[in-house]
Coordinates of C-alpha atoms in Angstrom, one line a residue:
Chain A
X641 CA 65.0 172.2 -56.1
X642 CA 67.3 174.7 -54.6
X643 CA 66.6 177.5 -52.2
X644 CA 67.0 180.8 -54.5
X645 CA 64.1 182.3 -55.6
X646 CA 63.0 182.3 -59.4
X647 CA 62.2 184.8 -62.3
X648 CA 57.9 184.2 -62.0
X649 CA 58.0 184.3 -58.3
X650 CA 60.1 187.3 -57.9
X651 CA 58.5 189.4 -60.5
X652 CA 54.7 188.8 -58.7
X653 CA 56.5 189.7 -55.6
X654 CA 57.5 193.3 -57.5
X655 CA 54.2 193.2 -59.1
X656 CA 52.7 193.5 -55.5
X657 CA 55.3 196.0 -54.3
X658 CA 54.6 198.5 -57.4
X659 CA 51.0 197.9 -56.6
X660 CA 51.4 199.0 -53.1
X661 CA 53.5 201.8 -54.3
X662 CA 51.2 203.3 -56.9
X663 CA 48.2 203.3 -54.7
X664 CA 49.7 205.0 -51.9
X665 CA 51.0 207.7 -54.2
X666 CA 48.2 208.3 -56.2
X667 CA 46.4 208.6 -53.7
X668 CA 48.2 210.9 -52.4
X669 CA 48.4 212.9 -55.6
X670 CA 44.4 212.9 -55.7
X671 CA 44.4 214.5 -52.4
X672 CA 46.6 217.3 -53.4
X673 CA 44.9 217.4 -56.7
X674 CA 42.0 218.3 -55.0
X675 CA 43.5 220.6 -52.2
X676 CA 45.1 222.5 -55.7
X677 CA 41.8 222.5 -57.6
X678 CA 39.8 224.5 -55.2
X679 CA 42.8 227.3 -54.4
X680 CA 43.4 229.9 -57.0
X681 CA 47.5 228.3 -57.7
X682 CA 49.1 230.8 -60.5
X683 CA 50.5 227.9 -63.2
X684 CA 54.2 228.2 -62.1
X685 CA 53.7 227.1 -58.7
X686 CA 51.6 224.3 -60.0
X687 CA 54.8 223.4 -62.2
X688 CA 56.9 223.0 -59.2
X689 CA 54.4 221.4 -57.6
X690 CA 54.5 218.6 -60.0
X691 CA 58.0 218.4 -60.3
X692 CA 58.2 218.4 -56.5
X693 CA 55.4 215.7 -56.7
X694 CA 57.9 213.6 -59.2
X695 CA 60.8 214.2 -56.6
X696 CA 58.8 212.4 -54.0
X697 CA 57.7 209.4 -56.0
X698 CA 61.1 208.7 -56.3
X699 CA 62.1 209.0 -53.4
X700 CA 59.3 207.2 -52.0
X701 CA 60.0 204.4 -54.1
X702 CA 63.7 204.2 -53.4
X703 CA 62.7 204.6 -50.0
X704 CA 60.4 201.5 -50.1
X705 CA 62.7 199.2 -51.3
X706 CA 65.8 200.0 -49.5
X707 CA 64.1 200.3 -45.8
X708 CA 62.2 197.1 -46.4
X709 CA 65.4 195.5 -47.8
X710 CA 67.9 196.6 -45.1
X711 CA 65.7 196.0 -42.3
X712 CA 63.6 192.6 -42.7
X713 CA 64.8 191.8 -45.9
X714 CA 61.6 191.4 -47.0
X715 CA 59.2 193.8 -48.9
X716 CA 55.5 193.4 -48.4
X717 CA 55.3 191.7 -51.9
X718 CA 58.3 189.3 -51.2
X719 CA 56.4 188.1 -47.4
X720 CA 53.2 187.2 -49.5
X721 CA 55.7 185.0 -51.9
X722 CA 58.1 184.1 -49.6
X723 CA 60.9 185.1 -50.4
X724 CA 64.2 187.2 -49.1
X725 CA 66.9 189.2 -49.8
X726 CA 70.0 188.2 -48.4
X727 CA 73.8 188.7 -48.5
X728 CA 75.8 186.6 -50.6
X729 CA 78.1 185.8 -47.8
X730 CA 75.3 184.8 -45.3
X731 CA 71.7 185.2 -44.5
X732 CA 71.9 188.7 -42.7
X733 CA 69.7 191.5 -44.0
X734 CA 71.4 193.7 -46.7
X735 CA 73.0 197.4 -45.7
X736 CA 71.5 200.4 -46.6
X737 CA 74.5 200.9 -49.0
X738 CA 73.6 197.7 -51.1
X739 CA 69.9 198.4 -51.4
X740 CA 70.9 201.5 -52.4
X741 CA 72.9 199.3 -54.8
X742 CA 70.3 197.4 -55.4
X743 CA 67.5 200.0 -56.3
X744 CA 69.8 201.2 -58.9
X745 CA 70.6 198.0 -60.2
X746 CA 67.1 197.2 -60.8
X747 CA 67.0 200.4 -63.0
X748 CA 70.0 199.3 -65.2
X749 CA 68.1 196.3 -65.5
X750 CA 65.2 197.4 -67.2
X751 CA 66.8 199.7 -69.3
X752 CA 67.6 196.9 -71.6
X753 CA 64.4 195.9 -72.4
X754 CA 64.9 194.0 -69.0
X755 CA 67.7 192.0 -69.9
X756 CA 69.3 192.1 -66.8
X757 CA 66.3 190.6 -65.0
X758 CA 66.1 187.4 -67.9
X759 CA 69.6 186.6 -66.7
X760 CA 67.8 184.9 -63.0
X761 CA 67.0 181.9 -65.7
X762 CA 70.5 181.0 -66.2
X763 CA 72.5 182.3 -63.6
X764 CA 73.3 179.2 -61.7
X765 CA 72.3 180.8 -58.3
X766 CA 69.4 182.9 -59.8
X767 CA 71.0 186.0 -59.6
X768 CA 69.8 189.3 -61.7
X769 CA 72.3 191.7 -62.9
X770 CA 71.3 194.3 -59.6
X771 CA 72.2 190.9 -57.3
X772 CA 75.5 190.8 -59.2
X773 CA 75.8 194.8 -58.6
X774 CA 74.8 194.5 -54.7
X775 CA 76.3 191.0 -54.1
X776 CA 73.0 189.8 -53.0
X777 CA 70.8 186.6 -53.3
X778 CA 67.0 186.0 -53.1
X779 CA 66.0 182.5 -51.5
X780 CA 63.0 181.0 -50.6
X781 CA 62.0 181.6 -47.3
X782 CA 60.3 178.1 -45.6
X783 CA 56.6 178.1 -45.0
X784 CA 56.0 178.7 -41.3
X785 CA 54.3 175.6 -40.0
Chain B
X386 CA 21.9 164.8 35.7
X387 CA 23.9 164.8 32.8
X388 CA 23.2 160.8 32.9
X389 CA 19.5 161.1 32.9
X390 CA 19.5 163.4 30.2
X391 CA 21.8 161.0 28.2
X392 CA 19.7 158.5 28.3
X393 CA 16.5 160.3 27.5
X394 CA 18.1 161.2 24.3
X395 CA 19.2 157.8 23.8
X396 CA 15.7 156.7 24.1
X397 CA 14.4 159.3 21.8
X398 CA 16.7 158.1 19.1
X399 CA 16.1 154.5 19.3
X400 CA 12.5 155.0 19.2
X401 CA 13.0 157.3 16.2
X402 CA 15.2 154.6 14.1
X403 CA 12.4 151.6 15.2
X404 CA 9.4 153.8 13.5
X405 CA 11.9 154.2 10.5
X406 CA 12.5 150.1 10.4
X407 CA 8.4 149.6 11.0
X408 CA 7.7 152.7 8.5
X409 CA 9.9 151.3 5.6
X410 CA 7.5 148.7 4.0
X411 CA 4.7 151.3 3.8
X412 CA 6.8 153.5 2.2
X413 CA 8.3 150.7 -0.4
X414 CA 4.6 149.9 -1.3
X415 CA 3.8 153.6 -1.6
X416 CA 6.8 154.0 -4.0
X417 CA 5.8 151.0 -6.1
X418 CA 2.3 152.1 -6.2
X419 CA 3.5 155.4 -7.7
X420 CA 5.9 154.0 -10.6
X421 CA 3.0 151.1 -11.8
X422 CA 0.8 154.3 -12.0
X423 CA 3.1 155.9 -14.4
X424 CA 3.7 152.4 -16.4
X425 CA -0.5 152.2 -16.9
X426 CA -0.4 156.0 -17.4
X427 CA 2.3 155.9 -20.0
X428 CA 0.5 152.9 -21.8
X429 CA -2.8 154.3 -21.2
X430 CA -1.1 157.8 -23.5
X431 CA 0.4 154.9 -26.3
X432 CA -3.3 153.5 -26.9
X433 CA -5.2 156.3 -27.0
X434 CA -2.3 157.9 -29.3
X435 CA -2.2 155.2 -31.5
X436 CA -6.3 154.6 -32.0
X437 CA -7.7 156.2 -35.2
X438 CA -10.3 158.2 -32.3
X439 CA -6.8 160.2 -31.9
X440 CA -6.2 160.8 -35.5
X441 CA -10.1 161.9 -36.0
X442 CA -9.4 164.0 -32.6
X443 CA -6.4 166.3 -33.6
X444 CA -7.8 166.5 -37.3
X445 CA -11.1 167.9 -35.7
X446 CA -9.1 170.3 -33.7
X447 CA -7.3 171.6 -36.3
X448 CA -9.4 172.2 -38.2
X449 CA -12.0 174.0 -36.2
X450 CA -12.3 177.5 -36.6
X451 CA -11.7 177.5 -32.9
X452 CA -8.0 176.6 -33.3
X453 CA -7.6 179.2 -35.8
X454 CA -8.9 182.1 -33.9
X455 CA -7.4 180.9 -30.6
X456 CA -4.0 180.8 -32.4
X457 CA -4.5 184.1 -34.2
X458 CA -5.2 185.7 -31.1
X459 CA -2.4 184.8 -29.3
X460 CA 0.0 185.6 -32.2
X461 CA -1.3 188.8 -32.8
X462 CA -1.5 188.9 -29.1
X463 CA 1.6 189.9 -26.5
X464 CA 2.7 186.3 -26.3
X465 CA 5.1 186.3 -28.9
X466 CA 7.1 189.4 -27.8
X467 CA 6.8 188.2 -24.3
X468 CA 8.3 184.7 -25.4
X469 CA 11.2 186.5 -27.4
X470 CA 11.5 188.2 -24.5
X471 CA 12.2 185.7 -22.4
X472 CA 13.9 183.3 -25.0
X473 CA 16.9 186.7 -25.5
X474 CA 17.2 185.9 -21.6
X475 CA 17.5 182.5 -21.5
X476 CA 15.1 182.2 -19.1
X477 CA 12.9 179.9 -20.7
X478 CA 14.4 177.6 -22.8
X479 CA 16.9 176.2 -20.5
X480 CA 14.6 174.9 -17.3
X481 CA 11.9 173.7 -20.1
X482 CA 14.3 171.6 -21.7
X483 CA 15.2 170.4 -18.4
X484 CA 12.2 169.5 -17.2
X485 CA 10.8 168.2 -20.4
X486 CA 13.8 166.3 -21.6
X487 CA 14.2 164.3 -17.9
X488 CA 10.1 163.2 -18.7
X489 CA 9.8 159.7 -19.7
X490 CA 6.6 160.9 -21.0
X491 CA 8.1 162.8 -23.8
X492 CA 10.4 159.8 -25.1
X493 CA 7.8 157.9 -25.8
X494 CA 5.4 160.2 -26.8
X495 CA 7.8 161.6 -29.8
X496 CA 8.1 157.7 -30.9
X497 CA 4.7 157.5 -31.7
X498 CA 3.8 157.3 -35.5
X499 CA 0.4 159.8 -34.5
X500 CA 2.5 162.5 -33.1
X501 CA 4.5 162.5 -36.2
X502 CA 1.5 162.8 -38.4
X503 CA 0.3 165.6 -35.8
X504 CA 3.5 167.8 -36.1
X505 CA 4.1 167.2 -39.9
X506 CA 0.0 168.3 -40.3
X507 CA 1.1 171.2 -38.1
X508 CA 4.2 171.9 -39.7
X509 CA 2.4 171.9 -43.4
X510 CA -0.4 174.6 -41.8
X511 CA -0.2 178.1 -42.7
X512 CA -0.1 178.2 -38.6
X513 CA 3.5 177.6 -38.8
X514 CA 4.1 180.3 -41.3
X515 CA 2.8 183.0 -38.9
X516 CA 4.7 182.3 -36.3
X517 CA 7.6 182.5 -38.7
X518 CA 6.7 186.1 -39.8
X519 CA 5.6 187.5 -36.2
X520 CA 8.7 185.9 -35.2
X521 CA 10.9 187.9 -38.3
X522 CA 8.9 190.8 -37.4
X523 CA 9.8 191.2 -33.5
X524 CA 12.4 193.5 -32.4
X525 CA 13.9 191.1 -29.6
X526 CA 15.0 188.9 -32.6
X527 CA 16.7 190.8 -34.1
X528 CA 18.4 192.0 -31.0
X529 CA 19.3 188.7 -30.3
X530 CA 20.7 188.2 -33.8
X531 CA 22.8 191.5 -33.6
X532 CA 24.3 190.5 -30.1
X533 CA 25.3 187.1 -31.4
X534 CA 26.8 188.5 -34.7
X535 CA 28.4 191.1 -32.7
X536 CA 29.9 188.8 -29.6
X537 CA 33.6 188.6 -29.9
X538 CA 33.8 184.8 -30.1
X539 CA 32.1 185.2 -33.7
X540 CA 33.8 188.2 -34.6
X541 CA 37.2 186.2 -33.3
X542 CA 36.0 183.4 -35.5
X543 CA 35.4 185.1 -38.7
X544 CA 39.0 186.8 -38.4
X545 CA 40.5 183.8 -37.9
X546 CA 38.7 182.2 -41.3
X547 CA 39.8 185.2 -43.5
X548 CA 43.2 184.9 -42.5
X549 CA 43.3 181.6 -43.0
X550 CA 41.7 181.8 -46.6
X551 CA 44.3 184.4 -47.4
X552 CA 46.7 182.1 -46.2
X553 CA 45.8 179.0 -48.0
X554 CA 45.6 181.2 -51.1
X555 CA 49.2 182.9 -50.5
X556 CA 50.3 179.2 -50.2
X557 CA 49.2 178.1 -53.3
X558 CA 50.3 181.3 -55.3
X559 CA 54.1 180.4 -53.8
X560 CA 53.8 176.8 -55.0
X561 CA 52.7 177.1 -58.0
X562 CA 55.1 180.3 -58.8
X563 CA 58.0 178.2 -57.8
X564 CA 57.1 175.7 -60.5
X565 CA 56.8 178.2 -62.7
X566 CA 60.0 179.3 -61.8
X567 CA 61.6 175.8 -62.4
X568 CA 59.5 175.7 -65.8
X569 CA 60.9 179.0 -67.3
X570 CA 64.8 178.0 -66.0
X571 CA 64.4 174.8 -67.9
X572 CA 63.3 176.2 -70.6
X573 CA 65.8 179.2 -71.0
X574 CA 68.5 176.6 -70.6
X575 CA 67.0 174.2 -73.3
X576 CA 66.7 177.4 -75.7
X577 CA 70.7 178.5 -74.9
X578 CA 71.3 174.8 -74.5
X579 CA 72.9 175.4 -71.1
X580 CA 73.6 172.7 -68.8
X581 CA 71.0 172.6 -65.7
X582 CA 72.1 174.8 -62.8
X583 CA 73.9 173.0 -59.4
X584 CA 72.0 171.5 -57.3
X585 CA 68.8 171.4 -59.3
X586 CA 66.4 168.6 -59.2

């Protein structure tokens, strides 16, 4: 078997990461919810509020992925599946620049009904369309004895 | 001077190590004396222990209505918070075990078939069950029980077992992901009838 990382294991991996993503910000969200519901807030700030609110997820997210990415290489979902994000032309961590690639490549991706994420079952090296995009690769990363 | 008074102490001495060599047959009897005592004591303890006078004996005695009140009294008595006490501090169990466990006496005394019948009879009395619940009920015990669960070597232990769990599960989550991972691969290929990927097993 060869070292890059598949289409099940990768997608649990990003199951764990949106997981971890979601709970932080809703909770977040109920806290302000709740700091909100108890102040007289006319509607229009509450509007801005929520946009502002949508802002921050996104950035959060983005955030996320492209610290964990350019830093360890890992995200906390790929470490429990062990896996990691390298370069294509060796096994540094990615620049920010390419998981800002990256991040945006997994959006094209999923706009096609995720057709850009099947492509990991054929590519010969198990790339997904925002690999091809950031010139990165996802291997296996040996169990620690 | 100095010679007289070495040869006084001389003199002393050598009378002191001829008593020892004259004294050292007494003491050899008195020794052997002592440990045939202990042999006919010991045997003594087997015979009466093993005669059915024994058996009548401690079936007498527990039954009694002596036995009960004596051992009601001293449960509902200070005794058992006293002996809790003094079990938290170690202060008993240790030198009793000590004691008892270097007695020859106790060896053969816990062989004997009579003993057995004794302490299952006393085990199957509702003797036993009080103890239990006075014991459950006192506050030492449960002080004991909180330090233990509290020390840090069972707090380190406990750690160390949930991160292993959560480790052995993380490990079998990978493996069996990365079969799956192989599984779908061949069977995309199959499906678009591409050739199997470089490398692959």
């Amino acid at each position: 078997m060869n070292d890059y990382a598949g289409l099940v294991t990768r997608a649990i991996a990003f199951a764990i990461d949106a997981a971890i993503i979601n709970l932080a910000a809703a909770v977040v969200a109920v806290i302000v919810g709740l700091g909100v519901s108890v102040l007289n807030v006319p509607d229009a700030v509450v509007t801005v509020a929520v946009a502002a609110g949508g802002v921050a997820y996104v950035v959060w997210t983005v955030g996320y992925f492209t610290t964990f990415w350019s830093t360890t290489g890992q995200t906390p979902g790929s470490r429990v599946m062990g896996i990691r994000v390298v370069c294509t032309q060796g096994d540094d961590a990615i620049s920010l620049r390419r998981a800002l690639t990256r991040v945006a490549g997994m959006v094209l991706a999923a706009i096609p009904f995720f057709a850009g994420f099947l492509v990991i079952a054929v590519d010969d090296r198990r790339r997904g369309l925002q690999d091809h995009l950031a010139r990165t690769l996802v291997l296996y990363v040996p169990a620690a004895k | 001077m100095a010679i007289g008074s070495g040869l006084l102490r001389s003199g002393v001495q050598l009378g002191v190590d001829v008593g020892r060599v004259a004294l050292r047959p007494a003491a050899g009897a008195v020794d052997l004396g002592r440990r045939a005592g202990a042999r006919v004591t010991l045997d003594a303890l087997d015979a009466v222990l093993a005669s059915a006078l024994a058996e009548a004996a401690a079936d007498r005695v527990l039954a009694s209505p002596w036995t009960e009140r004596t051992m009601t009294r001293a449960l509902t008595g200070p005794l058992v918070d006293a002996a809790a006490r003094e079990v938290a501090r170690g202060a008993v169990i240790e030198p009793m075990l000590h004691e008892v466990l270097a007695a020859e006496v106790l060896e053969q005394v816990a062989r004997n078939p009579e003993v057995e019948r004794m302490v299952a009879s006393l085990f199957e009395s509702h003797l036993l069950d009080e103890v239990v619940a006075r014991l459950l009920q006192s506050d030492e015990l449960w002080r004991v029980v909180d330090e233990i669960a509290r020390s840090p070597a069972v707090t380190d232990a406990i750690t160390q077992q949930s991160f292993s769990f959560a480790d052995q599960v993380a490990g079998e989550v990978r493996d069996r992901s990365r079969n799956a991972d192989a599984l779908v691969e061949r069977t995309t290929r199959r499906l678009l009838r591409r050739r199997p990927p470089t490398g692959a097993v």
